[in-house]
């Protein structure tokens, strides 16, 4: 190979590569933006609704989207983030599996310049997600706590069934509830156990609690699935009319159960509002907006037998 | 003998690894993140300093109730605030009138304005929630990096009102007294029910 030929190759090759890269960029510019919707678990209909609503809103804005199921597993969630990054997704709408365990994944997306908008579940990090749109679980449970005290006339024994211990919603709900109830010494919590937001586990937990504490007056549950599980256990023990059950979410079966007088109250969350706001924020981000509130609370409304006719499942 | 030593060493390693791998914590120790270290008491004290001059600009409670009875939400839209997305809004109100009833957890006042009278429920026990924090519009989301601080501020504001405003007032108020009040009301714009409205007191005289 002559020296002249080598110079020619050295000149032409970079030019060719630049051309190829610019074609690729043009292609990406012409393609619709892609949004990854990573959901903690599609076993729970509440999260299915959250994910599908986000996908629908993204489609309305003209974006492609794909829903990923983390199966309540941070490793699976991390793989989804890696896939989303290498597959060239432009934004991630994210429902975290674990408040602490999910931070590393969001950090990876941030390093790859991909905005992440958290929906419903909080991550314990500041300045990592672009914005976190979260149900105001604490305030919702303050209201439930107030109603709980009124319904029990400030005295009695009760049980608390918690959600997933590593999830902030579990503790926001519990803390909001206790910020009111603990001011009344006549109300005694005889048991506090986790049932991982799972209906079947709540049924088992409640059965076991009832065997040691048959004389309870109320149960406060961190979500509606667990409230229904607890109610089933009470029904089997013949105590369904004596023990008041409180839930949180606004699920379809609990709204019906409140109408029938089986469940006393729940906190109505608005997953559609959260999903739509997350998709809207992503749309605004693509349009150039860069400043978003670190945390954007979404109101939770209390549903009781008195106002249940105003509400349908998930506040749709 | 060698085999025995091997088994003992193996068991010792297993015990050490097992002991180091598993640990137990009480459920109530697993609390949500503790906030950013914001001085909630100082923030709340400053909040009341900023709030006091704004109390005189509150909407008259009788005017508000009459507008709401006519399904007119314009006052809520122009004067109401909320830090959350959704249909709950909070608005500051003022009024004066005659105490019609004193219960253990509330006072009913027949509020008067321009010869119009409206019965008003003033809460004196369950002072909780975000009404007093949000109604003024002083507290901004951008002041907070985490929801724990935001919730703690609400809690501290309510505690201050319970101890410094409500407690001394309820010990002396009687049916037939003429009182003036300032407070905050939560209004659900979507499902409005005027008969359910409650004033969370801020100032009672």
Coordinates of C-alpha atoms in Angstrom, one line a residue:
Chain A
X1 CA 0.0 0.0 0.0
X2 CA 1.5 3.3 -1.0
X3 CA 1.6 6.2 1.4
X4 CA -0.8 8.2 -0.8
X5 CA -3.4 5.4 -0.6
X6 CA -3.1 5.2 3.2
X7 CA -3.7 9.0 3.5
X8 CA -6.8 8.7 1.3
X9 CA -8.2 5.9 3.5
X10 CA -7.4 7.9 6.7
X11 CA -9.3 10.9 5.2
X12 CA -12.3 9.1 3.7
X13 CA -13.0 6.7 6.7
X14 CA -13.7 9.4 9.3
X15 CA -15.8 11.3 6.8
X16 CA -17.8 8.2 6.1
X17 CA -18.2 7.5 9.8
X18 CA -19.4 11.1 10.4
X19 CA -21.9 10.7 7.6
X20 CA -23.2 7.5 9.1
X21 CA -23.6 9.0 12.5
X22 CA -25.4 12.0 11.3
X23 CA -27.8 9.8 9.3
X24 CA -28.5 7.8 12.5
X25 CA -29.1 11.1 14.4
X26 CA -31.5 12.3 11.7
X27 CA -33.3 9.0 11.8
X28 CA -33.7 9.3 15.6
X29 CA -35.0 12.9 15.2
X30 CA -37.6 11.7 12.7
X31 CA -38.7 8.8 15.0
X32 CA -41.3 9.4 17.7
X33 CA -39.9 9.7 21.2
X34 CA -40.0 6.5 23.2
X35 CA -41.1 6.2 26.8
X36 CA -40.4 3.3 29.1
X37 CA -43.0 2.7 31.7
X38 CA -41.4 0.6 34.5
X39 CA -44.0 -0.7 37.0
X40 CA -43.2 -2.4 40.3
X41 CA -45.7 -5.3 39.8
X42 CA -48.4 -6.0 37.3
X43 CA -50.0 -8.6 39.7
X44 CA -51.8 -5.7 41.4
X45 CA -54.7 -4.3 39.3
X46 CA -54.0 -0.8 40.8
X47 CA -50.5 -0.8 39.2
X48 CA -51.8 -2.2 35.9
X49 CA -54.2 0.8 35.8
X50 CA -51.4 3.2 36.6
X51 CA -49.2 1.8 33.8
X52 CA -51.9 1.5 31.2
X53 CA -53.1 5.1 31.9
X54 CA -49.5 6.4 31.5
X55 CA -49.1 4.5 28.2
X56 CA -52.4 5.9 26.9
X57 CA -51.5 9.4 27.8
X58 CA -48.0 9.0 26.1
X59 CA -49.8 7.7 23.0
X60 CA -52.0 10.8 23.0
X61 CA -48.9 12.9 22.9
X62 CA -47.7 10.9 20.0
X63 CA -45.0 8.9 21.8
X64 CA -44.2 5.2 21.6
X65 CA -44.2 3.4 25.0
X66 CA -43.7 0.0 26.5
X67 CA -44.7 -1.2 29.9
X68 CA -42.1 -3.3 31.9
X69 CA -43.0 -5.4 34.9
X70 CA -40.4 -5.4 37.7
X71 CA -42.3 -8.2 39.6
X72 CA -41.5 -6.5 42.9
X73 CA -37.9 -7.3 42.3
X74 CA -35.1 -4.7 42.3
X75 CA -32.8 -6.8 40.1
X76 CA -35.5 -7.2 37.4
X77 CA -36.2 -3.5 37.7
X78 CA -32.5 -2.7 37.3
X79 CA -32.4 -4.9 34.1
X80 CA -35.4 -3.0 32.8
X81 CA -33.5 0.3 33.3
X82 CA -30.4 -1.1 31.5
X83 CA -32.6 -2.2 28.6
X84 CA -34.3 1.1 28.5
X85 CA -31.0 3.0 28.4
X86 CA -29.4 0.8 25.7
X87 CA -32.6 0.7 23.6
X88 CA -32.6 4.5 23.4
X89 CA -35.7 5.3 25.4
X90 CA -36.1 9.1 25.9
X91 CA -37.8 9.1 29.2
X92 CA -38.9 6.7 32.0
X93 CA -42.2 6.8 33.9
X94 CA -41.3 4.9 37.0
X95 CA -43.2 3.1 39.8
X96 CA -40.4 2.0 42.1
X97 CA -40.1 -1.3 43.8
X98 CA -38.1 -0.1 46.8
X99 CA -37.6 3.4 48.1
X100 CA -33.8 2.7 48.7
X101 CA -33.2 -0.2 46.4
X102 CA -34.4 1.6 43.3
X103 CA -32.2 4.7 43.7
X104 CA -29.2 3.1 41.9
X105 CA -31.3 2.4 38.8
X106 CA -32.7 5.9 38.6
X107 CA -29.1 7.2 39.0
X108 CA -28.0 5.1 36.0
X109 CA -30.8 6.7 33.9
X110 CA -29.7 10.2 35.1
X111 CA -26.1 9.5 34.1
X112 CA -27.5 8.5 30.7
X113 CA -29.4 11.9 30.5
X114 CA -32.8 10.1 30.6
X115 CA -35.4 11.9 32.7
X116 CA -37.2 9.8 35.2
X117 CA -40.6 10.7 36.5
X118 CA -41.7 8.6 39.6
X119 CA -45.3 7.7 40.0
X120 CA -46.9 6.9 43.3
X121 CA -43.9 5.3 44.9
X122 CA -41.2 7.5 46.3
X123 CA -37.4 7.0 46.1
X124 CA -35.2 8.1 49.0
X125 CA -32.9 10.5 47.0
X126 CA -32.9 14.2 46.3
X127 CA -32.0 15.5 42.8
X128 CA -32.0 12.1 41.2
X129 CA -35.4 11.6 39.7
X130 CA -36.6 14.6 37.5
X131 CA -39.8 14.7 39.6
X132 CA -41.8 12.5 41.9
X133 CA -45.6 12.6 41.6
X134 CA -46.9 10.9 44.7
X135 CA -50.1 10.4 46.5
X136 CA -50.2 12.4 49.7
X137 CA -50.5 9.2 51.7
X138 CA -49.6 10.9 55.0
X139 CA -52.4 13.5 54.8
X140 CA -54.9 10.9 53.5
X141 CA -54.2 8.8 56.5
X142 CA -54.4 11.8 58.9
X143 CA -58.0 12.1 57.7
X144 CA -58.6 8.3 58.0
X145 CA -57.1 8.5 61.5
X146 CA -59.4 11.3 62.5
X147 CA -62.4 9.3 61.2
X148 CA -61.1 6.2 62.9
X149 CA -61.0 8.0 66.3
X150 CA -64.6 9.3 65.8
X151 CA -65.9 5.9 64.7
X152 CA -64.4 4.1 67.7
X153 CA -65.5 6.9 70.1
X154 CA -61.8 7.3 71.2
X155 CA -61.5 3.9 72.8
X156 CA -60.9 0.2 71.9
X157 CA -58.3 -2.2 70.7
X158 CA -57.1 -2.2 67.2
X159 CA -54.7 -3.9 64.8
X160 CA -52.6 -2.4 62.1
X161 CA -51.6 -4.3 59.0
X162 CA -48.7 -2.7 57.2
X163 CA -47.7 -2.9 53.5
X164 CA -44.2 -3.7 52.2
X165 CA -41.7 -2.7 54.9
X166 CA -39.2 -1.2 52.4
X167 CA -41.8 1.1 50.7
X168 CA -42.2 4.7 51.9
X169 CA -45.9 4.6 51.3
X170 CA -46.2 2.0 54.0
X171 CA -44.7 4.3 56.6
X172 CA -46.2 7.5 55.3
X173 CA -49.6 5.9 55.7
X174 CA -48.8 4.5 59.1
X175 CA -47.3 7.7 60.4
X176 CA -50.2 9.8 59.2
X177 CA -52.6 7.5 60.9
X178 CA -50.7 7.4 64.2
X179 CA -50.1 11.2 64.2
X180 CA -53.8 11.4 65.1
X181 CA -54.7 8.0 66.8
X182 CA -51.7 8.1 69.2
X183 CA -53.1 11.2 70.8
X184 CA -55.9 9.1 72.2
X185 CA -54.7 6.9 75.0
X186 CA -58.0 5.0 75.1
X187 CA -57.1 3.4 71.7
X188 CA -54.7 0.5 72.1
X189 CA -52.8 -1.1 69.2
X190 CA -52.6 -4.8 70.2
X191 CA -50.7 -6.0 67.0
X192 CA -48.9 -4.5 64.1
X193 CA -47.8 -6.8 61.3
X194 CA -46.8 -6.5 57.6
X195 CA -48.7 -8.4 54.9
X196 CA -46.8 -6.9 52.0
X197 CA -49.9 -5.2 50.4
X198 CA -51.1 -8.7 49.6
X199 CA -54.7 -9.8 50.1
X200 CA -53.9 -13.5 50.9
X201 CA -51.1 -12.6 53.3
X202 CA -53.4 -10.2 55.1
X203 CA -56.0 -13.0 55.4
X204 CA -53.4 -15.2 57.1
X205 CA -52.0 -12.4 59.3
X206 CA -55.5 -11.5 60.4
X207 CA -56.4 -15.1 61.2
X208 CA -53.2 -15.4 63.3
X209 CA -53.8 -12.1 65.1
X210 CA -57.5 -13.0 65.8
X211 CA -56.4 -16.2 67.6
X212 CA -54.3 -14.2 70.1
X213 CA -56.6 -11.1 70.2
X214 CA -60.2 -12.1 69.6
X215 CA -61.6 -9.0 71.2
X216 CA -60.4 -6.3 68.8
X217 CA -62.6 -3.4 67.6
X218 CA -60.9 -2.2 64.4
X219 CA -58.3 -2.9 61.8
X220 CA -56.3 -0.3 59.9
X221 CA -54.8 -1.7 56.7
X222 CA -52.2 0.0 54.5
X223 CA -54.1 -0.8 51.3
X224 CA -57.5 -2.0 50.1
X225 CA -56.3 -5.5 49.1
X226 CA -55.2 -6.2 52.7
X227 CA -58.4 -4.6 54.0
X228 CA -60.4 -7.2 51.9
X229 CA -58.1 -10.0 53.2
X230 CA -58.6 -8.9 56.8
X231 CA -62.4 -8.7 56.2
X232 CA -62.4 -12.2 54.8
X233 CA -60.7 -13.4 58.0
X234 CA -63.2 -11.5 60.2
X235 CA -66.0 -13.0 58.2
X236 CA -64.7 -16.5 58.7
X237 CA -64.5 -15.8 62.5
X238 CA -68.0 -14.4 62.6
X239 CA -66.7 -11.0 63.7
X240 CA -67.4 -8.9 60.6
X241 CA -70.1 -6.9 62.2
X242 CA -68.1 -6.1 65.3
X243 CA -64.8 -5.1 63.9
X244 CA -64.5 -2.0 61.7
X245 CA -62.1 -2.3 58.7
X246 CA -60.2 0.7 57.2
X247 CA -58.3 0.5 53.9
X248 CA -56.4 2.8 51.5
X249 CA -56.4 3.0 47.7
X250 CA -60.0 3.3 46.4
X251 CA -60.1 -0.2 44.7
X252 CA -63.3 -1.4 43.0
X253 CA -64.2 -4.1 45.5
X254 CA -63.6 -1.8 48.5
X255 CA -65.8 1.0 47.1
X256 CA -68.6 -1.7 46.7
X257 CA -67.8 -3.0 50.2
X258 CA -68.2 0.5 51.7
X259 CA -71.6 0.8 50.0
X260 CA -72.6 -2.6 51.6
X261 CA -71.3 -1.5 55.0
X262 CA -68.6 -4.2 55.1
X263 CA -65.6 -1.8 55.1
X264 CA -65.8 1.5 57.1
X265 CA -63.6 3.8 55.0
X266 CA -60.8 4.1 52.5
X267 CA -58.5 6.7 51.1
X268 CA -59.2 7.4 47.5
X269 CA -56.0 7.7 45.4
X270 CA -55.9 9.1 41.9
X271 CA -53.6 6.9 39.8
X272 CA -54.9 8.4 36.6
X273 CA -54.0 11.9 37.8
X274 CA -50.5 10.7 38.7
X275 CA -49.9 8.8 35.4
X276 CA -51.2 11.6 33.3
X277 CA -49.1 14.2 35.2
X278 CA -46.0 12.0 34.7
X279 CA -46.6 11.7 31.0
X280 CA -47.4 15.4 30.7
X281 CA -44.1 16.2 32.6
X282 CA -42.2 14.0 30.1
X283 CA -43.9 15.8 27.2
X284 CA -43.0 19.2 28.7
X285 CA -39.4 18.0 29.3
X286 CA -39.1 17.1 25.6
X287 CA -40.5 20.6 24.8
X288 CA -37.6 22.2 26.8
X289 CA -38.9 22.5 30.3
X290 CA -36.2 21.5 32.8
X291 CA -37.4 22.7 36.2
X292 CA -39.9 20.4 37.9
X293 CA -41.0 20.2 41.5
X294 CA -38.8 17.6 43.3
X295 CA -42.0 16.1 44.9
X296 CA -45.5 16.7 43.6
X297 CA -48.2 15.5 46.0
X298 CA -51.6 14.3 44.8
X299 CA -54.6 14.7 47.1
X300 CA -56.2 11.6 48.7
X301 CA -59.9 11.9 49.5
X302 CA -61.6 9.9 52.3
X303 CA -64.5 7.7 51.2
X304 CA -67.1 6.6 53.7
X305 CA -70.6 5.3 53.5
X306 CA -71.9 8.9 53.6
X307 CA -70.1 10.0 50.4
X308 CA -69.3 6.7 48.6
X309 CA -71.8 7.4 45.9
X310 CA -69.5 10.2 44.6
X311 CA -66.7 7.8 43.9
X312 CA -65.9 5.0 41.5
X313 CA -62.8 2.8 41.6
X314 CA -59.4 4.6 41.5
X315 CA -61.3 7.9 41.3
X316 CA -61.6 7.6 37.5
Chain B
X1 CA -10.1 -36.7 64.6
X2 CA -9.2 -34.7 61.5
X3 CA -12.7 -35.2 60.3
X4 CA -14.1 -33.9 63.6
X5 CA -11.9 -30.7 63.4
X6 CA -13.2 -30.2 59.8
X7 CA -16.8 -30.5 61.0
X8 CA -16.2 -28.1 63.9
X9 CA -14.5 -25.5 61.7
X10 CA -17.2 -25.8 59.1
X11 CA -20.0 -25.4 61.7
X12 CA -18.2 -22.4 63.2
X13 CA -17.9 -20.7 59.7
X14 CA -21.6 -21.5 59.1
X15 CA -22.7 -20.0 62.4
X16 CA -20.6 -16.8 61.8
X17 CA -21.8 -16.4 58.3
X18 CA -25.4 -17.1 59.4
X19 CA -25.2 -14.6 62.3
X20 CA -23.7 -11.9 60.1
X21 CA -26.3 -12.5 57.3
X22 CA -29.5 -12.3 59.3
X23 CA -30.5 -9.5 61.6
X24 CA -33.8 -8.5 63.1
X25 CA -35.3 -5.1 63.6
X26 CA -38.5 -4.1 65.2
X27 CA -41.2 -3.0 62.6
X28 CA -41.6 0.4 64.3
X29 CA -37.8 1.0 63.8
X30 CA -38.3 0.8 60.0
X31 CA -39.7 4.3 59.6
X32 CA -39.9 6.5 56.5
X33 CA -36.9 8.8 55.8
X34 CA -36.4 11.3 58.6
X35 CA -36.5 14.5 56.5
X36 CA -33.7 16.9 55.6
X37 CA -33.1 18.3 59.1
X38 CA -35.3 21.3 58.5
X39 CA -35.9 23.3 61.7
X40 CA -39.7 22.7 61.7
X41 CA -40.4 24.8 64.8
X42 CA -38.5 27.8 63.4
X43 CA -40.2 27.3 60.0
X44 CA -43.6 27.2 61.7
X45 CA -42.9 30.3 63.8
X46 CA -41.9 32.2 60.7
X47 CA -45.1 30.9 59.0
X48 CA -47.3 32.5 61.6
X49 CA -45.4 35.8 61.3
X50 CA -46.1 35.9 57.6
X51 CA -49.7 34.6 58.1
X52 CA -50.9 37.3 60.6
X53 CA -51.0 40.2 58.2
X54 CA -52.8 38.1 55.6
X55 CA -55.7 37.2 58.0
X56 CA -57.3 40.6 57.3
X57 CA -57.6 39.7 53.6
X58 CA -59.6 36.5 54.2
X59 CA -62.9 35.9 52.5
X60 CA -66.0 36.5 54.7
X61 CA -67.4 33.1 55.6
X62 CA -71.0 34.2 55.0
X63 CA -70.2 35.5 51.5
X64 CA -68.3 32.3 50.7
X65 CA -71.1 29.9 52.0
X66 CA -73.7 31.8 50.0
X67 CA -71.6 31.7 46.8
X68 CA -71.0 27.9 47.3
X69 CA -74.7 27.3 47.9
X70 CA -75.2 28.8 44.4
X71 CA -72.4 26.5 43.1
X72 CA -70.3 29.5 42.5
X73 CA -66.6 28.5 42.9
X74 CA -65.1 31.7 41.8
X75 CA -63.9 32.7 45.3
X76 CA -62.3 29.3 45.7
X77 CA -60.6 29.6 42.4
X78 CA -59.3 33.1 43.0
X79 CA -58.5 32.9 46.7
X80 CA -58.0 29.1 47.3
X81 CA -54.7 27.3 47.4
X82 CA -53.4 23.8 47.6
X83 CA -49.9 22.3 47.5
X84 CA -51.4 19.0 46.0
X85 CA -52.9 18.1 42.6
X86 CA -56.5 17.2 42.8
X87 CA -59.9 18.7 43.7
X88 CA -59.1 19.7 47.3
X89 CA -58.6 23.4 47.8
X90 CA -58.1 25.4 51.0
X91 CA -59.3 28.9 51.6
X92 CA -58.9 31.4 54.4
X93 CA -62.1 32.8 55.9
X94 CA -63.1 35.3 58.6
X95 CA -66.3 36.0 60.3
X96 CA -68.1 37.1 63.4
X97 CA -71.3 36.0 65.1
X98 CA -73.1 34.6 68.1
X99 CA -72.2 31.2 69.5
X100 CA -75.2 29.0 69.1
X101 CA -73.8 25.8 70.6
X102 CA -70.6 24.6 72.4
X103 CA -69.8 20.9 72.1
X104 CA -66.8 18.9 73.3
X105 CA -65.2 19.1 69.9
X106 CA -66.8 22.0 68.1
X107 CA -68.5 25.4 68.3
X108 CA -71.5 26.3 66.1
X109 CA -71.5 30.1 65.4
X110 CA -74.3 32.0 63.6
X111 CA -72.1 34.1 61.5
X112 CA -73.5 37.5 60.4
X113 CA -72.6 39.6 57.4
X114 CA -74.7 42.3 55.8
X115 CA -77.8 41.0 57.7
X116 CA -77.2 37.6 56.3
X117 CA -76.7 34.7 58.7
X118 CA -75.0 31.4 58.1
X119 CA -74.4 28.6 60.7
X120 CA -70.7 27.9 60.8
X121 CA -69.0 24.8 62.3
X122 CA -65.7 25.6 64.0
X123 CA -63.6 22.5 64.8
X124 CA -62.0 22.6 68.3
X125 CA -60.7 19.1 68.7
X126 CA -59.6 17.4 65.5
X127 CA -57.3 20.2 64.2
X128 CA -55.4 18.0 61.7
X129 CA -54.7 18.0 58.0
X130 CA -53.3 20.6 55.6
X131 CA -56.0 23.3 55.7
X132 CA -54.1 25.9 57.8
X133 CA -50.8 25.1 56.1
X134 CA -52.1 25.4 52.5
X135 CA -54.9 28.0 52.7
X136 CA -52.7 31.1 52.9
X137 CA -50.5 30.2 49.9
X138 CA -47.4 31.1 51.9
X139 CA -45.9 27.6 52.0
X140 CA -44.3 26.7 48.6
X141 CA -43.4 23.2 47.4
X142 CA -40.0 24.5 46.3
X143 CA -39.2 25.2 50.0
X144 CA -39.0 21.4 50.5
X145 CA -37.0 18.6 49.1
X146 CA -38.9 15.8 50.9
X147 CA -42.5 15.2 51.9
X148 CA -41.5 14.3 55.5
X149 CA -40.6 18.0 56.2
X150 CA -43.8 19.1 54.5
X151 CA -45.9 16.8 56.7
X152 CA -44.0 17.8 59.8
X153 CA -44.7 21.5 59.1
X154 CA -48.5 20.8 58.8
X155 CA -48.4 18.8 62.1
X156 CA -46.5 21.6 63.9
X157 CA -48.8 24.3 62.7
X158 CA -51.9 22.3 63.9
X159 CA -50.2 21.5 67.2
X160 CA -49.5 25.2 67.7
X161 CA -53.1 26.1 67.0
X162 CA -54.5 23.4 69.3
X163 CA -52.3 24.5 72.2
X164 CA -52.2 28.3 71.8
X165 CA -55.4 29.2 70.1
X166 CA -58.1 26.6 70.8
X167 CA -57.2 25.4 74.3
X168 CA -57.5 28.8 76.0
X169 CA -60.5 29.8 74.0
X170 CA -62.7 26.7 74.6
X171 CA -62.2 27.0 78.4
X172 CA -64.0 30.3 78.4
X173 CA -66.4 30.4 75.5
X174 CA -70.1 30.1 76.2
X175 CA -73.4 29.9 74.2
X176 CA -74.6 33.4 73.4
X177 CA -71.1 35.0 73.3
X178 CA -70.3 37.2 70.4
X179 CA -67.0 36.1 68.8
X180 CA -64.9 36.8 65.8
X181 CA -62.8 34.2 64.1
X182 CA -60.3 33.5 61.3
X183 CA -59.7 30.1 59.9
X184 CA -59.1 27.8 57.0
X185 CA -61.6 25.6 55.2
X186 CA -61.1 22.5 53.0
X187 CA -63.3 22.5 49.9
X188 CA -63.7 19.6 47.5
X189 CA -64.3 21.4 44.2
X190 CA -65.7 18.3 42.5
X191 CA -67.9 17.0 45.3
X192 CA -69.1 20.2 47.1
X193 CA -71.3 19.8 50.2
X194 CA -71.7 23.1 52.1
X195 CA -73.3 21.5 55.1
X196 CA -70.1 19.4 55.7
X197 CA -67.7 22.4 55.7
X198 CA -65.6 22.9 58.8
X199 CA -63.5 25.9 59.8
X200 CA -60.1 25.0 61.2
X201 CA -59.5 28.0 63.5
X202 CA -56.4 30.2 63.2
X203 CA -57.5 33.1 65.5
X204 CA -60.5 33.1 67.9
X205 CA -61.6 36.2 69.9

